Short mmCIF file of C-alpha atoms and ligand atoms in Angstrom, two decimals:
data_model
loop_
_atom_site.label_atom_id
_atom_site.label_comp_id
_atom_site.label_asym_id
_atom_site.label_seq_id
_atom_site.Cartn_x
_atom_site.Cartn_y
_atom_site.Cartn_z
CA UNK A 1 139.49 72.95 82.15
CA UNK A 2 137.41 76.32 82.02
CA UNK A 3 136.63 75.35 78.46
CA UNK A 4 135.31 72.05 79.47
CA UNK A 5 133.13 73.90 82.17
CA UNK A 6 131.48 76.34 79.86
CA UNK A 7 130.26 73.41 77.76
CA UNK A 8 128.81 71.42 80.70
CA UNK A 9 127.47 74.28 81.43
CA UNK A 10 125.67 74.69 78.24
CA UNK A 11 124.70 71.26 78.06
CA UNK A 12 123.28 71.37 81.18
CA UNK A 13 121.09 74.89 79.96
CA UNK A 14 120.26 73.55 76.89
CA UNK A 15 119.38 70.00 78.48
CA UNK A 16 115.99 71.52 80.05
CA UNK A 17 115.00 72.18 76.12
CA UNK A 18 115.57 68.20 74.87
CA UNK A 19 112.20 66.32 75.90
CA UNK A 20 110.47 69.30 73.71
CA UNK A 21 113.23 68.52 70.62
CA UNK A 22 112.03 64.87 71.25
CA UNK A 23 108.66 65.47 70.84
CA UNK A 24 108.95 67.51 67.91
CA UNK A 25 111.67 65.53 65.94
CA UNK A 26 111.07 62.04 66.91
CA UNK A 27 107.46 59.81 66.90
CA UNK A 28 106.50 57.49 69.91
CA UNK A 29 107.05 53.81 69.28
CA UNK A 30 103.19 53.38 69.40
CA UNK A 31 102.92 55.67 66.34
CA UNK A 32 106.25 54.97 64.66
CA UNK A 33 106.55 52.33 61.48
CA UNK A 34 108.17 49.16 62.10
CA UNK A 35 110.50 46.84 59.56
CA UNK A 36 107.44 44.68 60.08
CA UNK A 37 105.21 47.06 58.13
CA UNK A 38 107.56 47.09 55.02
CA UNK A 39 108.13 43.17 54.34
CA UNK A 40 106.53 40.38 53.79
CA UNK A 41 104.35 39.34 56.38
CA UNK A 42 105.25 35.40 56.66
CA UNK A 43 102.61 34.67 58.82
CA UNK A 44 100.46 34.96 56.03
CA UNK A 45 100.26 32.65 52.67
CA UNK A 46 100.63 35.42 50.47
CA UNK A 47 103.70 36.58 52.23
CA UNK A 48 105.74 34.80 50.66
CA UNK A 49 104.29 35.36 47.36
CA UNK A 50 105.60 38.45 48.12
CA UNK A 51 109.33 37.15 48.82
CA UNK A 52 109.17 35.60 45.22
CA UNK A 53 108.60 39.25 43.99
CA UNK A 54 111.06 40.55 45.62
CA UNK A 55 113.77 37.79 44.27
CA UNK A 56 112.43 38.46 41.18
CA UNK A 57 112.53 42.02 41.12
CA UNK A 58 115.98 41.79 42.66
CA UNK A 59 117.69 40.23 39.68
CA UNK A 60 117.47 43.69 38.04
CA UNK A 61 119.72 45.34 40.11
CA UNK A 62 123.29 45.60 39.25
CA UNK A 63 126.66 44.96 40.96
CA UNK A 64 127.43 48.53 42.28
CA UNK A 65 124.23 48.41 43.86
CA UNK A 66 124.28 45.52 46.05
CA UNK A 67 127.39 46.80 46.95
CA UNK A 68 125.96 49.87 48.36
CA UNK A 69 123.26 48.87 49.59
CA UNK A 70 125.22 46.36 51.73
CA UNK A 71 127.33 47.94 53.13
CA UNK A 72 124.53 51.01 54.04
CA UNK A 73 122.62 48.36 55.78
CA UNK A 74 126.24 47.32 57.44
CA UNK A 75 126.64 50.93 58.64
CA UNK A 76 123.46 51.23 60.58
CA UNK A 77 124.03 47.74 62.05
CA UNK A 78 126.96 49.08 63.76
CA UNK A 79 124.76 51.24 65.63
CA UNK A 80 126.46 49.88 69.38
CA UNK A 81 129.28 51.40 68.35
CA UNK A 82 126.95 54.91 67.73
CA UNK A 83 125.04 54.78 70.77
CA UNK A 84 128.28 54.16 73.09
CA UNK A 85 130.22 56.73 71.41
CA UNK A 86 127.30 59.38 71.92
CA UNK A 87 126.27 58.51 75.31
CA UNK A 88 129.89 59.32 76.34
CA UNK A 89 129.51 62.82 75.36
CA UNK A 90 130.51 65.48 77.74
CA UNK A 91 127.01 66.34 79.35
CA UNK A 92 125.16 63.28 78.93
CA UNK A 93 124.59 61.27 81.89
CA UNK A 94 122.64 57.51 81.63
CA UNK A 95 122.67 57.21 85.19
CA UNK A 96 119.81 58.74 86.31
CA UNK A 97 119.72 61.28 89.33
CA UNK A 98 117.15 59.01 91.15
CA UNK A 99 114.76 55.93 89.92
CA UNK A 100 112.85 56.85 86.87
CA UNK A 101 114.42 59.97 86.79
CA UNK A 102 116.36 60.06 83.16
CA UNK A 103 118.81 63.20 81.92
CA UNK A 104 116.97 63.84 78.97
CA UNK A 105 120.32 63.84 77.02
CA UNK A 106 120.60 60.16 77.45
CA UNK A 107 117.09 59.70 76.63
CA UNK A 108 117.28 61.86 73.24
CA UNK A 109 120.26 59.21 72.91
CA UNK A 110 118.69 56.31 73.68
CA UNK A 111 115.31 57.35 71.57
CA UNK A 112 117.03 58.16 68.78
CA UNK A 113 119.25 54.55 69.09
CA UNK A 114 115.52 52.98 69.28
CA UNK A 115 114.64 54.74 65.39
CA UNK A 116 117.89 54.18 64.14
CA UNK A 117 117.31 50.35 65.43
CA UNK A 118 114.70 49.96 62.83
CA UNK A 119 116.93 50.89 59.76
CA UNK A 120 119.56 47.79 59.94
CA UNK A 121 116.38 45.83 60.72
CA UNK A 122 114.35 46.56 57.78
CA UNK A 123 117.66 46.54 55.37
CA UNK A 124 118.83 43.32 56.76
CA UNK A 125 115.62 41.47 56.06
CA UNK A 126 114.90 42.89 52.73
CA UNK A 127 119.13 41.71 51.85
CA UNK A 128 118.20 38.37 53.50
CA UNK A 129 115.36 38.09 51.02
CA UNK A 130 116.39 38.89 47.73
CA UNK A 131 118.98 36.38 47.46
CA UNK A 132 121.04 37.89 45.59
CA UNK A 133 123.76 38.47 48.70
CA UNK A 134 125.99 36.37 50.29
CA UNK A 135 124.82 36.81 53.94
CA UNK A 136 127.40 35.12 56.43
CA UNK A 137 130.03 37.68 54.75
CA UNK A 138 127.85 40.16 55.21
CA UNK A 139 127.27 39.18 58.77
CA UNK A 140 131.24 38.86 59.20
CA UNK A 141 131.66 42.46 58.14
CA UNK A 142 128.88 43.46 60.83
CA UNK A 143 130.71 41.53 63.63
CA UNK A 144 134.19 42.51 62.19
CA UNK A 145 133.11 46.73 61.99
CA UNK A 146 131.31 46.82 65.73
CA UNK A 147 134.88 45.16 67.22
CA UNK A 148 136.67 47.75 65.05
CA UNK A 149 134.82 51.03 66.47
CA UNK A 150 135.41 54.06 65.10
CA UNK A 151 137.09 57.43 65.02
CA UNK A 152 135.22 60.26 63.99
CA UNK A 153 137.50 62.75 65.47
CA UNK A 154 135.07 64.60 68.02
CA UNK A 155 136.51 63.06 71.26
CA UNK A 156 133.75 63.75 73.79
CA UNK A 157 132.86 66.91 73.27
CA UNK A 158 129.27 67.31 72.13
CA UNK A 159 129.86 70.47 69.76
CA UNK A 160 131.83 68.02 67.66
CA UNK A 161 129.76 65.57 68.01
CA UNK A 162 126.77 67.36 66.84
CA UNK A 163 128.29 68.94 64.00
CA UNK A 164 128.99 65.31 63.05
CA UNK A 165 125.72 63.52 63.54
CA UNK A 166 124.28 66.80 62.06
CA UNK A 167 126.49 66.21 58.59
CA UNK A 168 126.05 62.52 59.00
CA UNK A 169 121.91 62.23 59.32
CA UNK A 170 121.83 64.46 56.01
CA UNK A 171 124.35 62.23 54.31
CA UNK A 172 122.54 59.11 55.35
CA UNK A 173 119.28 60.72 53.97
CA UNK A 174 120.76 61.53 50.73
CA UNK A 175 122.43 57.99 50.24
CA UNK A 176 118.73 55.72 51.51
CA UNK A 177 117.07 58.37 48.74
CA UNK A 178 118.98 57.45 46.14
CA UNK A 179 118.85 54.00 46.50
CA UNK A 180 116.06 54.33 46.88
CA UNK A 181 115.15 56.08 43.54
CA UNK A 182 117.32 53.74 41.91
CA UNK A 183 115.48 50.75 42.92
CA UNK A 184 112.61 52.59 41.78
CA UNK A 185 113.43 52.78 38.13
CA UNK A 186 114.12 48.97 38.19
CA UNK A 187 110.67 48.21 39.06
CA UNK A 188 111.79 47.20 42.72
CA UNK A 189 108.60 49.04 44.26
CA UNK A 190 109.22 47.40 47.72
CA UNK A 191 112.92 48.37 48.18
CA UNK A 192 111.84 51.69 46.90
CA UNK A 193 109.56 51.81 49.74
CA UNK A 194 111.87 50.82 52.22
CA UNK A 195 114.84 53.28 51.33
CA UNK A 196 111.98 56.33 51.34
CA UNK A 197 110.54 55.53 54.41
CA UNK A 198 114.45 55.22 55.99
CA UNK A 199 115.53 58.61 54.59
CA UNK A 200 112.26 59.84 56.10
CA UNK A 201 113.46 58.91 59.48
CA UNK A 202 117.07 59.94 58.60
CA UNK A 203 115.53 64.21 57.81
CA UNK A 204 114.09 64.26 60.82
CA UNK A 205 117.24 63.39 62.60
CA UNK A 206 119.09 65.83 60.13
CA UNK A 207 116.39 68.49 61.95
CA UNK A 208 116.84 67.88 65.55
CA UNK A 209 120.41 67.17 65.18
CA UNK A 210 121.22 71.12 63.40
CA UNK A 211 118.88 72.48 65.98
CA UNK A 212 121.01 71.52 68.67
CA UNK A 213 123.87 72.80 67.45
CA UNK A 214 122.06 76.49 66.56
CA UNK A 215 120.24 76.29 70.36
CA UNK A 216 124.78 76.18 71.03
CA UNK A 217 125.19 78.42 68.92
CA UNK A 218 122.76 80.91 70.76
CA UNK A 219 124.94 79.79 74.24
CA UNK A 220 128.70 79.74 72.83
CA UNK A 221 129.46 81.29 69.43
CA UNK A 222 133.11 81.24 69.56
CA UNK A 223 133.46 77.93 70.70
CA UNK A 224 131.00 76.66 68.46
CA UNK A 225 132.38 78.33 65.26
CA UNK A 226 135.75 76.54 66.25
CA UNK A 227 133.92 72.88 66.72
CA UNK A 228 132.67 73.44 63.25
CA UNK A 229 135.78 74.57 61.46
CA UNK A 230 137.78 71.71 63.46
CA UNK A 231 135.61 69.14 61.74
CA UNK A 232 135.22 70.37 58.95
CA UNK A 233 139.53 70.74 58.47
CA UNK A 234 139.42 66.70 59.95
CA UNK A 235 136.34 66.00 57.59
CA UNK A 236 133.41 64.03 58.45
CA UNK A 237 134.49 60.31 57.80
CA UNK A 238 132.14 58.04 57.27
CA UNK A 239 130.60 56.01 60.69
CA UNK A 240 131.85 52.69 58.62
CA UNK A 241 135.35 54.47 58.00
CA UNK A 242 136.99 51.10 59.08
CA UNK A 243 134.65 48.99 57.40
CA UNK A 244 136.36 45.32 56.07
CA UNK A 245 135.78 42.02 54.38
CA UNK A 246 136.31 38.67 55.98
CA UNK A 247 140.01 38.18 56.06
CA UNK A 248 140.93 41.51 55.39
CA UNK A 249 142.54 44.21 57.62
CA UNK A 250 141.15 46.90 59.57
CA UNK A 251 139.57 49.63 56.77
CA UNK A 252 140.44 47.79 53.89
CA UNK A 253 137.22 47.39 52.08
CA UNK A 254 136.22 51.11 52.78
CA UNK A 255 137.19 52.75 49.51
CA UNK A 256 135.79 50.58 47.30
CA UNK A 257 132.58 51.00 48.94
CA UNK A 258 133.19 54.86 48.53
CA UNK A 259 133.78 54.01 44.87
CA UNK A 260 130.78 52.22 44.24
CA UNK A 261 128.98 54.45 45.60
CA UNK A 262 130.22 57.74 43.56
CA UNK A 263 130.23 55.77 40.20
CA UNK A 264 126.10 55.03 41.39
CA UNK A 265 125.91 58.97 42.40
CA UNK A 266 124.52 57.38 45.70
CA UNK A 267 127.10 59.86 47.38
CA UNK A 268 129.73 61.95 46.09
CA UNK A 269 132.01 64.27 46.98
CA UNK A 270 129.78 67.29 46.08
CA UNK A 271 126.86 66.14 48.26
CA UNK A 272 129.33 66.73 50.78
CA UNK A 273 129.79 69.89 49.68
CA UNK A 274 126.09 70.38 48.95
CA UNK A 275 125.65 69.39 53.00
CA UNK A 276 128.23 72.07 53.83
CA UNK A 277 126.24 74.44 51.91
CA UNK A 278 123.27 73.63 53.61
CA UNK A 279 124.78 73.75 57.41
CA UNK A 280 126.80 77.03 56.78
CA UNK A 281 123.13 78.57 55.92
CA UNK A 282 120.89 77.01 58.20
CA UNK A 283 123.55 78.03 60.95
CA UNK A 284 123.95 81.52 59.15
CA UNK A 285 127.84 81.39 59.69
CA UNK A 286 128.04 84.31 57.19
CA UNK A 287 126.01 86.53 60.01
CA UNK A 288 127.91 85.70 63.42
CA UNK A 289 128.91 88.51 65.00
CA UNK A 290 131.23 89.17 68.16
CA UNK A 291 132.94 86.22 68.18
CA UNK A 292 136.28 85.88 69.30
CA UNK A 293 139.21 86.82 66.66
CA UNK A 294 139.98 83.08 66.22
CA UNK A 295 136.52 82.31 65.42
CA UNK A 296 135.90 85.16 63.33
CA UNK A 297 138.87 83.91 61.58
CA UNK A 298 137.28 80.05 61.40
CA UNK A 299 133.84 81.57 60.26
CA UNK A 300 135.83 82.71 57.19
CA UNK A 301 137.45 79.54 56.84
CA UNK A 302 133.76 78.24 56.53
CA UNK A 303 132.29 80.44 54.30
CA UNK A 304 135.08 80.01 51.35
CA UNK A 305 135.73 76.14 52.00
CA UNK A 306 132.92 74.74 49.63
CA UNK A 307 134.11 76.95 46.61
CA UNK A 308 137.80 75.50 47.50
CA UNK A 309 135.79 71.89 47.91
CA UNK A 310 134.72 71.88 44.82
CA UNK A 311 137.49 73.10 42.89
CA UNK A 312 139.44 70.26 44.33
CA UNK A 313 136.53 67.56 43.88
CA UNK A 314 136.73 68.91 40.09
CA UNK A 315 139.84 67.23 39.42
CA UNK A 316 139.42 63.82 40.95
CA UNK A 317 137.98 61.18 39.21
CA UNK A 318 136.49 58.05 40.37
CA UNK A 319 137.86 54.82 39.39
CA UNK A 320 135.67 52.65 36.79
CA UNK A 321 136.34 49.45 37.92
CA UNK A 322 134.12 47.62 40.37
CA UNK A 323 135.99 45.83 43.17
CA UNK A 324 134.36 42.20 43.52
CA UNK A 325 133.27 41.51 47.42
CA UNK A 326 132.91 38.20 49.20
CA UNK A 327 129.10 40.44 50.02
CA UNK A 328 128.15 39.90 46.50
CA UNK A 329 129.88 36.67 44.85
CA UNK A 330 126.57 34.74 46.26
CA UNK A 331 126.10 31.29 45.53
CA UNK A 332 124.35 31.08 42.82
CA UNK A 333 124.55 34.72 41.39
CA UNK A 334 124.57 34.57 38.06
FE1 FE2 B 401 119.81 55.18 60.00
FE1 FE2 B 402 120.65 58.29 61.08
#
């Protein structure tokens, strides 16, 4: 219990700093760009001018990457699921104290849900669009992945939590870039767009999210240290760990996905290494000082686990076949 109460406590401390993280790290609807501003506008003649171009430009894209990119746009429509999951953190509170009067932990959480919002939005169209998907699947795999939930192995604590949404924004930003970049060499200047503009969103997320966990840092070393290593010996799954087809079991279309997406180099297992990399700097494990012996001892752990990372990742190699999804076997694909 005295564990628990140090972190409420530090929530609570580090609480009076969150309207000023989101001001810096997020943009106010008014200023923000909306799905809207990346499609065709069909209230217009030429709009859907622009929907032929986009079909047409579609057809270059290959199996893999409708793949990925569906189930990517799947992943941030299961955002209930996110939002829930967050707003039952230890130290958030969405009932306000009195009318009007919001802990700004549930607003950075309910902010943040609004941006996010905009990604399955803008993905969804665009997929709707081209084509070249088969959308009811798609839309099955939605419904199917918000019942399932997910288990990302923080509980409630927010130290977990925020070394998770801290590894996850990056990942996210990595995997919309790529696709994004791919599109681009296709010709498929729209998509491009789209995917640039997301991982835009995603970075800044990335930002606020690591802050949080250094302002922690500055509060609770120890405990901190041992969030991290505790995740990191879990790993981060992915938010659509359990991720299915129609008529398939719980998880079942998962590592295909995973497949796809290493054989595209959308996201492999040394960008999760690189992400490592990147968190054990920003965080400068390697310099924490007087922490307890147990998290002096995880700190090591740390520090050596992306050389050990990517000796394993050397020897496992990605199967060459692509899976065929009900997402993809459209009518009329050719
Ligand atoms: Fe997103
Ligand atoms: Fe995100």
């Amino acid at each position: 219990m005295a564990l628990s109460n140090i972190r409420l406590e530090v929530m609570n401390t580090v609480e009076k700093s969150v309207q000023g993280f989101i001001d810096k790290y997020l943009i106010p609807v008014e200023e923000i760009w909306q799905p809207t501003d990346l499609l065709p506008n069909l209230q217009q003649e030429e709009g859907f001018e622009q929907v032929h171009q986009i079909r047409e430009e579609a057809k270059e894209l290959g199996y893999d990457f409708w793949v990925v990119l569906v189930a990517d746009m799947v992943t941030e429509e299961a955002l209930p699921t996110y939002e829930s999951w967050l707003m039952d953190m230890e130290g958030v509170e969405q009932h306000g104290k009195s009318r009007g009067e919001q802990n700004s932990w549930a607003k950075w959480v309910r902010h943040w849900t609004g941006e996010e919002n905009r990604h399955g939005d803008t993905l969804n169209k665009y997929l709707y669009l081209s084509g070249r998907v088969n959308m009811k699947e798609i839309e099955k795999t939605t419904q199917h992945l918000i019942n399932d939930g997910f288990d990302i192995g923080t509980g409630r604590d927010p130290y977990r939590n925020f070394v998770y949404t801290s590894f996850q924004e990056l990942a996210t930003n990595i995997s919309h870039k790529r696709v994004g970049q791919l599109a681009k060499k296709k010709g498929n200047k729209m998509l491009a767009k789209m995917c640039n503009i997301i991982a835009g969103d995603e970075m800044r997320h990335y930002m606020a999210y690591r802050e949080f966990v250094k302002t922690i840092f500055e509060h609770d070393p120890s405990e901190m240290m041992l969030a991290f290593q505790d995740m990191m010996k879990k790993k981060i799954v992915m938010p659509a760990q359990f991720i299915r087809e129609s008529g398939q079991g719980i998880a079942e279309a998962f590592e295909n996905f995973s497949n796809a997406a290493q054989r595209l180099g959308v996201y492999t297992t040394h960008d999760y290494i690189d992400i490592l990399k990147k968190l054990n700097a920003y965080w400068e494990i390697d310099k924490m000082r007087e922490l307890s012996d147990d998290a002096e001892k995880a700190r090591d752990y740390l520090m050596a686990l992306p050389d050990r990372m990517t000796r394993i990742a050397e020897r496992i190699a990605v199967p060459q076949d692509s899976h065929k999804f009900k997402w993809v076997e459209a009518n009329g694909m050719v």
